[in-house]
Amino acid sequence: MLKTKKGEQDLSTEERIKEAAKKLFTQQGFEATKTRDIAEAAGINLALLNYYFRSKKKLFELVMKENIQLFLGVIVEHFENKNLSFEEKVAFVADHYIDMLLENPDLPSFVQQHIKTRPAPGEEAKGPAAQKIQLIRKYFIEDIEDGIKRGIYKDVHPMHVMANLMGLIIWPFTSTTMLMAKAGISNRKEFERMMHERKKLIPMWIQAMFRK
Amino acid sequence: MLKTKKGEQDLSTEERIKEAAKKLFTQQGFEATKTRDIAEAAGINLALLNYYFRSKKKLFELVMKENIQLFLGVIVEHFENKNLSFEEKVAFVADHYIDMLLENPDLPSFVQQHIKTRPAPGEEAKGPAAQKIQLIRKYFIEDIEDGIKRGIYKDVHPMHVMANLMGLIIWPFTSTTMLMAKAGISNRKEFERMMHERKKLIPMWIQAMFRK
DNA sequence: CATAAATTTAAACAAATGATTAAATGTCTT
DNA sequence: AAGACATTTAATCATTTGTTTAAATTTATG
């Protein structure tokens, strides 16, 4: 059986390249991913990468943009909803975010690895990623400080709450490679079951840590 | 004023190369670090890198080994101490580990990024990193399961406890670049103060989450 | 069908990169 | 001081890597 010319899936070559690039960039980072690897993974001629996307860097920036939206977009959407209480937001984020990360487990390492550019001293950070993070921070601080004033939450810096929530959700994914690879938890299923458990546990833990 | 021939610090050239390599590898990873960058950072002739360490890969493996020891060694040492209660271990680890990470903030991302080799299916993971992680897991599970049996701790999978402790300690460091760079927390001092606070907070949080 | 446009291919280029070589310089021992 | 050994240097090599080119092929259009 021969592969037909259009072969593989019925994605356009442009989409095939982008998907292959996203997979490799996300798994291995910019430097470790070679244009020839992308071409091979996409099943296309090397020159087509430049034909459609001009350069490796341009292609990476496209992937980056989509990953940032995936990684930060969901949180922003949930936290700007004024109709939800803080604890409802926590439950929503824990639930949806863990689902999303189970399907994109390499996302956290990728984002952490590539958002490294500090804004010039005295200047504001620009760009979609910066704006999203600032928004998340803003909503978060508003909610927590409100809870503290009303005597519901213990008086801690809101950043602790934010760091703990994000850490409890995301940390297992950034360390999973390490733990799974080296500690004999070769059982992917077991990891997934644990993460589903955490959807319900994390909201309880946040309460236990920060409610008076 | 001229730099003397031996110049810079009074480290041997071999040590200078290793230190420069450690800094760059740890910050940027293997692929992004070029041998010429290392040579320039160390202030040595390019050929000396190969003269002393044979190859970039060999040099990297050396740095990797030292970083693994730094990253996992402390935890193992504390957790294999049979004279401490679990909660004393937690307090010790939180305290010492945060201090160490404040001096080596790029360590977590580095280790996460480079421990990716899974053991072959059915096979055991070997090597110093694997052994250390397995040890930590073992001690951890023993302590928690003991606490659960004695009715002191809630009945949750020990991996949740381990993931949460490590996450609360390490997560701020893997996300600090992101938060500091993009969210306007340009204040390194503020971050450090927060991390010192967490030394005392984390043991309390662990209790709040897992004690009956 | 014929022609223009879009897409794909094989080949090649220039720069970057890890490594090596042979000569030069430095250090140590006797 | 002389010779042996270790260290350092400048130059060069062979590959790898991102990109370009020109021709071939396919697809769209009149």
Coordinates of C-alpha atoms (C1' of nucleotides) in Angstrom, one line a residue:
Chain A
M1 CA 0.0 0.0 0.0
L2 CA 1.4 3.3 -1.1
K3 CA 1.0 6.5 0.8
T4 CA -0.9 8.9 -1.4
K5 CA 0.9 12.1 -2.4
K6 CA -1.2 14.2 0.0
G7 CA -0.7 11.4 2.5
E8 CA -0.7 11.2 6.3
Q9 CA -3.6 13.1 7.6
D10 CA -5.6 15.4 5.3
L11 CA -4.1 18.5 6.7
S12 CA -2.6 21.1 4.3
T13 CA 1.2 21.0 4.1
E14 CA 1.2 24.4 5.8
E15 CA -0.8 22.9 8.7
R16 CA 1.4 19.8 8.8
I17 CA 4.5 21.9 9.2
K18 CA 3.0 24.0 11.9
E19 CA 1.8 20.9 13.9
A20 CA 5.1 19.1 13.6
A21 CA 6.9 22.3 14.6
K22 CA 4.6 22.8 17.6
K23 CA 5.2 19.2 18.8
L24 CA 9.0 19.4 18.5
F25 CA 9.4 23.0 19.8
T26 CA 7.2 22.2 22.7
Q27 CA 8.9 19.0 23.6
Q28 CA 12.5 20.0 23.0
G29 CA 12.7 23.8 22.8
F30 CA 13.9 26.2 20.1
E31 CA 17.6 25.4 19.9
A32 CA 17.3 21.6 20.2
T33 CA 14.8 21.5 17.4
K34 CA 16.4 21.5 13.9
T35 CA 14.6 22.6 10.8
R36 CA 15.4 19.2 9.2
D37 CA 13.7 17.4 12.1
I38 CA 10.6 19.5 11.6
A39 CA 10.6 18.7 7.8
E40 CA 11.0 15.0 8.5
A41 CA 8.3 14.9 11.1
A42 CA 6.0 16.8 8.8
G43 CA 6.9 14.6 5.9
I44 CA 7.8 17.6 3.7
N45 CA 10.7 19.0 1.8
L46 CA 13.0 21.1 3.9
A47 CA 12.6 24.2 1.7
L48 CA 8.9 24.3 2.3
L49 CA 9.4 25.4 5.8
N50 CA 10.9 28.6 4.6
Y51 CA 8.5 28.9 1.7
Y52 CA 5.5 29.0 4.1
F53 CA 7.0 30.5 7.2
R54 CA 10.0 32.5 6.0
S55 CA 12.3 31.4 8.9
K56 CA 12.6 29.0 11.8
K57 CA 12.3 31.9 14.2
K58 CA 9.1 33.1 12.6
L59 CA 7.7 29.6 12.8
F60 CA 8.7 29.4 16.4
E61 CA 7.1 32.7 17.3
L62 CA 3.8 31.4 15.8
V63 CA 4.0 28.3 17.9
M64 CA 4.9 30.3 20.9
K65 CA 1.9 32.6 20.5
E66 CA -0.5 29.7 20.3
N67 CA 1.1 28.0 23.3
I68 CA 0.9 31.1 25.4
Q69 CA -2.8 31.5 24.6
L70 CA -3.4 27.9 25.6
F71 CA -1.4 28.2 28.8
L72 CA -2.6 31.5 30.0
G73 CA -5.9 32.1 28.2
V74 CA -8.0 29.7 30.2
I75 CA -7.0 31.2 33.5
V76 CA -7.7 34.7 32.5
E77 CA -11.1 33.8 31.2
H78 CA -12.1 32.1 34.5
F79 CA -10.7 34.8 36.7
E80 CA -12.3 37.8 35.0
N81 CA -15.7 36.3 35.6
K82 CA -17.2 38.6 38.2
N83 CA -20.1 36.3 39.0
L84 CA -18.0 33.6 40.6
S85 CA -16.6 33.6 44.1
F86 CA -12.9 33.1 44.5
E87 CA -13.4 29.5 45.6
E88 CA -15.6 28.8 42.6
K89 CA -12.9 30.2 40.4
V90 CA -10.3 27.9 42.1
A91 CA -12.5 24.9 41.5
F92 CA -13.1 25.8 37.9
V93 CA -9.4 26.5 37.2
A94 CA -8.2 23.3 38.9
D95 CA -10.7 21.3 36.9
H96 CA -10.3 22.7 33.5
Y97 CA -6.6 23.4 33.7
I98 CA -5.7 19.9 34.8
D99 CA -7.7 18.5 31.9
M100 CA -5.9 20.8 29.5
L101 CA -2.5 19.9 30.8
L102 CA -3.2 16.2 30.6
E103 CA -3.6 16.8 26.9
N104 CA -0.6 19.1 26.7
P105 CA 1.8 17.9 29.4
D106 CA 4.9 19.6 27.9
L107 CA 3.3 23.1 27.9
P108 CA 4.5 24.3 31.3
S109 CA 8.2 23.5 30.8
F110 CA 8.0 25.1 27.3
V111 CA 6.5 28.3 28.6
Q112 CA 8.8 28.5 31.6
Q113 CA 11.8 27.9 29.4
H114 CA 11.0 30.5 26.8
I115 CA 9.6 33.5 28.7
K116 CA 12.8 34.8 29.9
T117 CA 13.0 38.3 28.5
R118 CA 12.7 40.8 31.3
P119 CA 11.3 44.2 30.5
A120 CA 13.9 47.0 30.5
P121 CA 14.3 48.5 33.9
G122 CA 11.6 51.1 34.5
E123 CA 9.7 49.9 31.5
E124 CA 6.5 47.9 31.4
A125 CA 6.4 44.4 29.9
K126 CA 4.4 44.3 26.7
G127 CA 3.1 41.5 24.5
P128 CA 0.2 39.1 25.0
A129 CA 1.9 37.0 27.6
A130 CA 2.8 39.9 29.8
Q131 CA -0.7 41.3 29.6
K132 CA -2.3 38.0 30.4
I133 CA -0.1 37.5 33.5
Q134 CA -0.7 41.0 34.7
L135 CA -4.4 40.4 34.4
I136 CA -4.3 37.2 36.3
R137 CA -2.3 38.8 39.0
K138 CA -4.7 41.7 39.2
Y139 CA -7.8 39.6 39.5
F140 CA -6.1 37.3 42.0
I141 CA -5.0 40.1 44.3
E142 CA -8.4 41.7 44.2
D143 CA -10.1 38.5 45.2
I144 CA -7.7 37.6 48.0
E145 CA -7.4 41.0 49.5
D146 CA -11.2 41.3 49.5
G147 CA -11.4 37.9 51.3
I148 CA -8.8 39.1 53.9
K149 CA -10.7 42.3 54.6
R150 CA -13.9 40.4 55.1
G151 CA -12.1 38.2 57.6
I152 CA -12.6 35.1 55.6
Y153 CA -9.0 34.5 54.7
K154 CA -5.8 34.5 56.8
D155 CA -3.7 37.6 56.3
V156 CA -1.0 36.4 53.9
H157 CA 0.5 38.0 50.8
P158 CA -1.8 37.2 47.8
M159 CA 1.3 36.0 45.9
H160 CA 1.5 33.0 48.3
V161 CA -2.0 32.0 47.4
M162 CA -1.4 32.4 43.7
A163 CA 1.9 30.6 43.8
N164 CA 0.4 27.7 45.8
L165 CA -2.6 27.3 43.5
M166 CA -0.5 27.3 40.4
G167 CA 2.2 25.2 42.0
L168 CA -0.3 22.5 43.1
I169 CA -1.8 22.4 39.6
I170 CA 1.2 22.7 37.4
W171 CA 4.2 21.3 39.4
P172 CA 3.3 17.6 38.8
F173 CA 3.5 18.2 35.1
T174 CA 6.9 19.9 35.1
S175 CA 8.3 17.2 37.4
T176 CA 6.5 14.3 35.9
T177 CA 9.2 13.5 33.3
M178 CA 11.7 13.4 36.1
L179 CA 9.6 11.3 38.4
M180 CA 8.2 9.0 35.7
A181 CA 11.5 8.6 34.0
K182 CA 13.8 8.0 36.9
A183 CA 11.6 6.9 39.9
G184 CA 10.0 3.9 38.3
I185 CA 6.5 5.4 38.0
S186 CA 6.4 4.0 34.5
N187 CA 2.7 4.0 34.9
R188 CA 1.2 6.8 33.0
K189 CA -2.3 5.7 33.9
E190 CA -1.5 6.0 37.6
F191 CA -0.3 9.5 37.1
E192 CA -3.5 10.5 35.2
R193 CA -5.6 9.0 38.0
M194 CA -3.7 11.0 40.5
M195 CA -4.2 14.2 38.6
H196 CA -7.9 13.6 38.3
E197 CA -8.0 13.2 42.1
R198 CA -6.3 16.5 42.5
K199 CA -9.1 18.3 40.7
K200 CA -11.2 17.8 43.8
L201 CA -8.3 17.9 46.3
I202 CA -6.7 21.2 45.3
P203 CA -9.8 23.4 46.2
M204 CA -9.9 21.6 49.6
W205 CA -6.2 22.2 50.1
I206 CA -6.5 25.9 49.2
Q207 CA -9.3 26.2 51.8
A208 CA -7.3 24.3 54.4
M209 CA -4.3 26.5 53.9
F210 CA -5.9 30.0 53.7
R211 CA -9.4 30.0 55.2
K212 CA -9.6 31.2 58.8
Chain B
M1 CA 45.6 48.6 34.5
L2 CA 46.3 45.3 32.7
K3 CA 44.8 42.0 33.5
T4 CA 47.5 39.6 34.6
K5 CA 48.0 36.5 32.5
K6 CA 46.5 34.2 35.2
G7 CA 43.9 36.9 35.6
E8 CA 40.2 37.0 36.7
Q9 CA 39.9 34.9 39.9
D10 CA 42.8 32.7 41.0
L11 CA 41.1 29.5 39.8
S12 CA 42.9 27.1 37.7
T13 CA 42.0 27.2 34.0
E14 CA 40.3 23.8 34.4
E15 CA 38.1 25.1 37.2
R16 CA 37.4 28.3 35.3
I17 CA 36.1 26.4 32.3
K18 CA 34.0 24.1 34.5
E19 CA 32.5 27.1 36.4
A20 CA 31.7 29.0 33.2
A21 CA 30.2 25.8 31.7
K22 CA 28.1 25.2 34.7
K23 CA 26.8 28.7 34.7
L24 CA 25.9 28.7 31.0
F25 CA 24.6 25.1 30.8
T26 CA 22.4 25.7 33.9
Q27 CA 21.0 28.9 32.6
Q28 CA 20.5 28.0 28.9
G29 CA 20.7 24.3 28.6
F30 CA 23.0 22.0 26.5
E31 CA 22.0 22.9 23.0
A32 CA 21.8 26.7 23.5
T33 CA 25.2 26.8 25.0
K34 CA 28.0 27.0 22.4
T35 CA 31.6 25.9 23.2
R36 CA 32.8 29.3 22.1
D37 CA 30.4 31.0 24.6
I38 CA 32.0 28.8 27.4
A39 CA 35.5 29.7 26.2
E40 CA 34.7 33.4 26.2
A41 CA 33.0 33.3 29.6
A42 CA 36.0 31.5 31.0
G43 CA 38.5 33.7 29.3
I44 CA 40.3 30.9 27.7
N45 CA 41.3 29.6 24.3
L46 CA 38.6 27.5 22.7
A47 CA 40.9 24.5 22.3
L48 CA 41.5 24.2 26.0
L49 CA 37.9 23.1 26.5
N50 CA 38.7 19.9 24.6
Y51 CA 42.2 19.7 26.1
Y52 CA 40.8 19.4 29.6
F53 CA 37.4 17.8 29.0
R54 CA 37.7 16.0 25.7
S55 CA 34.2 17.1 24.5
K56 CA 31.3 19.4 25.1
K57 CA 29.2 16.4 26.0
K58 CA 31.7 15.1 28.6
L59 CA 31.8 18.6 30.1
F60 CA 28.1 18.7 30.2
E61 CA 27.8 15.4 31.9
L62 CA 30.2 16.6 34.6
V63 CA 28.1 19.7 35.2
M64 CA 25.0 17.6 35.2
K65 CA 26.4 15.2 37.8
E66 CA 27.2 18.1 40.1
N67 CA 23.8 19.7 39.6
I68 CA 22.0 16.5 40.3
Q69 CA 23.9 16.1 43.6
L70 CA 23.1 19.6 44.6
F71 CA 19.5 19.3 43.6
L72 CA 18.7 15.9 45.1
G73 CA 21.5 15.3 47.6
V74 CA 20.2 17.5 50.3
I75 CA 16.7 16.0 50.3
V76 CA 18.1 12.4 50.5
E77 CA 20.3 13.3 53.4
H78 CA 17.5 14.8 55.4
F79 CA 14.9 12.2 54.7
E80 CA 17.1 9.2 55.5
N81 CA 17.6 10.5 59.1
K82 CA 15.6 8.1 61.2
N83 CA 15.8 10.3 64.3
L84 CA 13.5 13.0 62.8
S85 CA 9.8 13.0 62.7
F86 CA 8.2 13.5 59.3
E87 CA 7.2 17.1 60.2
E88 CA 10.7 17.8 61.4
K89 CA 12.1 16.6 58.1
V90 CA 9.6 18.9 56.3
A91 CA 10.8 21.9 58.3
F92 CA 14.4 21.0 57.6
V93 CA 14.0 20.5 53.9
A94 CA 11.9 23.6 53.5
D95 CA 14.5 25.7 55.3
H96 CA 17.6 24.4 53.7
Y97 CA 16.3 23.8 50.3
I98 CA 14.9 27.3 49.9
D99 CA 18.3 28.7 51.0
M100 CA 20.0 26.5 48.4
L101 CA 17.6 27.5 45.6
L102 CA 18.0 31.1 46.4
E103 CA 21.7 30.7 45.5
N104 CA 21.0 28.4 42.6
P105 CA 17.7 29.6 41.2
D106 CA 18.1 28.1 37.7
L107 CA 18.7 24.6 39.1
P108 CA 15.1 23.3 39.0
S109 CA 14.5 24.2 35.4
F110 CA 17.8 22.7 34.4
V111 CA 17.2 19.4 36.1
Q112 CA 13.7 19.2 34.8
Q113 CA 14.8 20.0 31.3
H114 CA 17.6 17.4 31.1
I115 CA 16.2 14.3 33.0
K116 CA 14.1 13.1 30.2
T117 CA 15.4 9.6 29.5
R118 CA 12.9 7.0 30.5
P119 CA 14.2 3.6 31.5
A120 CA 13.4 0.9 28.9
P121 CA 10.1 -0.7 29.5
G122 CA 10.4 -3.3 32.2
E123 CA 13.9 -2.1 33.1
E124 CA 14.9 -0.3 36.2
A125 CA 16.3 3.2 35.9
K126 CA 20.0 3.4 36.8
G127 CA 22.4 6.2 37.5
P128 CA 22.8 8.5 40.5
A129 CA 19.8 10.6 39.8
A130 CA 17.5 7.7 39.5
Q131 CA 18.8 6.1 42.7
K132 CA 18.4 9.4 44.6
I133 CA 14.8 9.9 43.5
Q134 CA 13.9 6.3 44.3
L135 CA 15.4 6.7 47.8
I136 CA 13.4 9.9 48.4
R137 CA 10.2 8.3 47.2
K138 CA 10.9 5.3 49.5
Y139 CA 11.5 7.3 52.7
F140 CA 8.6 9.6 51.9
I141 CA 6.1 6.8 51.4
E142 CA 7.3 5.0 54.6
D143 CA 6.8 8.2 56.7
I144 CA 3.4 9.1 55.3
E145 CA 2.0 5.6 55.3
D146 CA 3.1 5.3 58.9
G147 CA 1.4 8.5 59.8
I148 CA -1.8 7.4 58.1
K149 CA -1.8 4.0 59.9
R150 CA -1.4 5.8 63.3
G151 CA -4.4 8.0 62.5
I152 CA -2.4 11.2 62.4
Y153 CA -2.7 11.9 58.7
K154 CA -5.6 11.9 56.3
D155 CA -5.7 8.9 54.0
V156 CA -4.3 10.2 50.7
H157 CA -1.8 8.8 48.3
P158 CA 1.7 9.6 49.6
M159 CA 2.6 11.0 46.2
H160 CA 0.2 13.8 46.8
V161 CA 2.1 14.8 49.9
M162 CA 5.4 14.6 48.2
A163 CA 4.2 16.5 45.1
N164 CA 2.7 19.2 47.2
L165 CA 5.8 19.7 49.4
M166 CA 8.1 19.8 46.5
G167 CA 5.8 22.0 44.5
L168 CA 5.4 24.5 47.3
I169 CA 9.1 24.7 47.6
I170 CA 10.3 24.5 44.0
W171 CA 7.5 26.0 41.9
P172 CA 8.2 29.6 42.7
F173 CA 11.7 29.2 41.3
T174 CA 10.6 27.5 38.0
S175 CA 8.0 30.2 37.5
T176 CA 9.9 33.2 38.9
T177 CA 11.4 34.1 35.5
M178 CA 8.0 34.1 34.1
L179 CA 6.4 36.1 36.9
M180 CA 9.3 38.4 37.4
A181 CA 9.9 39.0 33.8
K182 CA 6.4 39.6 32.6
A183 CA 4.3 40.5 35.5
G184 CA 6.2 43.5 36.8
I185 CA 7.6 41.9 39.9
S186 CA 10.9 43.4 38.9
N187 CA 11.8 43.4 42.6
R188 CA 14.2 40.6 43.3
K189 CA 14.3 41.6 47.0
E190 CA 10.5 41.2 47.3
F191 CA 10.8 37.7 45.8
E192 CA 13.5 36.7 48.3
R193 CA 11.5 38.0 51.2
M194 CA 8.6 36.0 50.1
M195 CA 10.7 32.9 49.9
H196 CA 12.1 33.4 53.4
E197 CA 8.5 33.7 54.6
R198 CA 7.7 30.4 53.0
K199 CA 10.3 28.5 55.0
K200 CA 8.0 28.9 58.0
L201 CA 4.7 28.8 56.1
I202 CA 5.2 25.6 54.1
P203 CA 5.4 23.3 57.2
M204 CA 2.2 24.9 58.4
W205 CA 0.5 24.4 55.1
I206 CA 1.6 20.8 54.9
Q207 CA 0.0 20.3 58.3
A208 CA -3.2 22.1 57.3
M209 CA -3.5 20.0 54.2
F210 CA -2.7 16.5 55.6
R211 CA -3.1 16.4 59.4
K212 CA -6.4 15.0 60.7
Chain C
dC1 C1' -5.8 22.9 -24.1
dA2 C1' -2.6 26.5 -23.0
dT3 C1' -0.7 29.5 -20.0
dA4 C1' 0.1 31.6 -15.5
dA5 C1' 0.4 30.8 -10.8
dA6 C1' 1.3 28.1 -6.9
dT7 C1' 3.6 24.4 -5.0
dT8 C1' 7.3 21.1 -4.5
dT9 C1' 11.9 19.2 -5.2
dA10 C1' 17.0 18.6 -5.4
dA11 C1' 21.0 20.9 -5.0
dA12 C1' 23.9 24.2 -3.2
dC13 C1' 25.6 28.0 -0.1
dA14 C1' 27.3 30.5 3.8
dA15 C1' 27.7 30.7 8.4
dA16 C1' 28.0 28.4 12.8
dT17 C1' 29.9 24.9 15.5
dG18 C1' 32.5 21.0 17.8
dA19 C1' 36.8 19.3 17.4
dT20 C1' 41.8 18.7 16.0
dT21 C1' 46.5 19.8 14.8
dA22 C1' 51.0 21.6 15.0
dA23 C1' 53.7 25.0 16.7
dA24 C1' 54.7 28.2 20.6
dT25 C1' 55.1 29.2 25.3
dG26 C1' 55.5 28.1 30.0
dT27 C1' 56.9 25.2 34.1
dC28 C1' 59.4 21.9 36.4
dT29 C1' 63.3 18.7 37.4
dT30 C1' 67.9 17.6 37.6
Chain D
dA1 C1' 71.0 25.9 31.8
dA2 C1' 68.9 21.9 29.4
dG3 C1' 65.7 18.8 28.5
dA4 C1' 61.2 16.9 29.4
dC5 C1' 56.7 17.7 30.1
dA6 C1' 52.5 20.4 30.5
dT7 C1' 49.8 24.2 28.9
dT8 C1' 48.3 27.6 25.6
dT9 C1' 47.7 29.5 21.1
dA10 C1' 46.3 30.3 16.2
dA11 C1' 44.8 28.1 12.3
dT12 C1' 42.2 24.7 10.2
dC13 C1' 38.8 20.7 9.4
dA14 C1' 34.6 18.4 8.8
dT15 C1' 29.8 18.6 10.0
dT16 C1' 25.8 20.6 11.0
dT17 C1' 22.4 23.9 10.2
dG18 C1' 19.4 27.6 8.4
dT19 C1' 18.4 29.4 4.2
dT20 C1' 18.3 30.2 -0.8
dT21 C1' 18.1 29.1 -5.7
dA22 C1' 16.6 27.4 -9.9
dA23 C1' 14.3 24.0 -12.1
dA24 C1' 10.4 20.6 -12.0
dT25 C1' 5.8 19.5 -11.0
dT26 C1' 1.2 20.4 -9.8
dT27 C1' -2.9 23.2 -9.7
dA28 C1' -5.8 26.9 -11.1
dT29 C1' -7.6 30.0 -14.8
dG30 C1' -8.9 31.7 -19.3

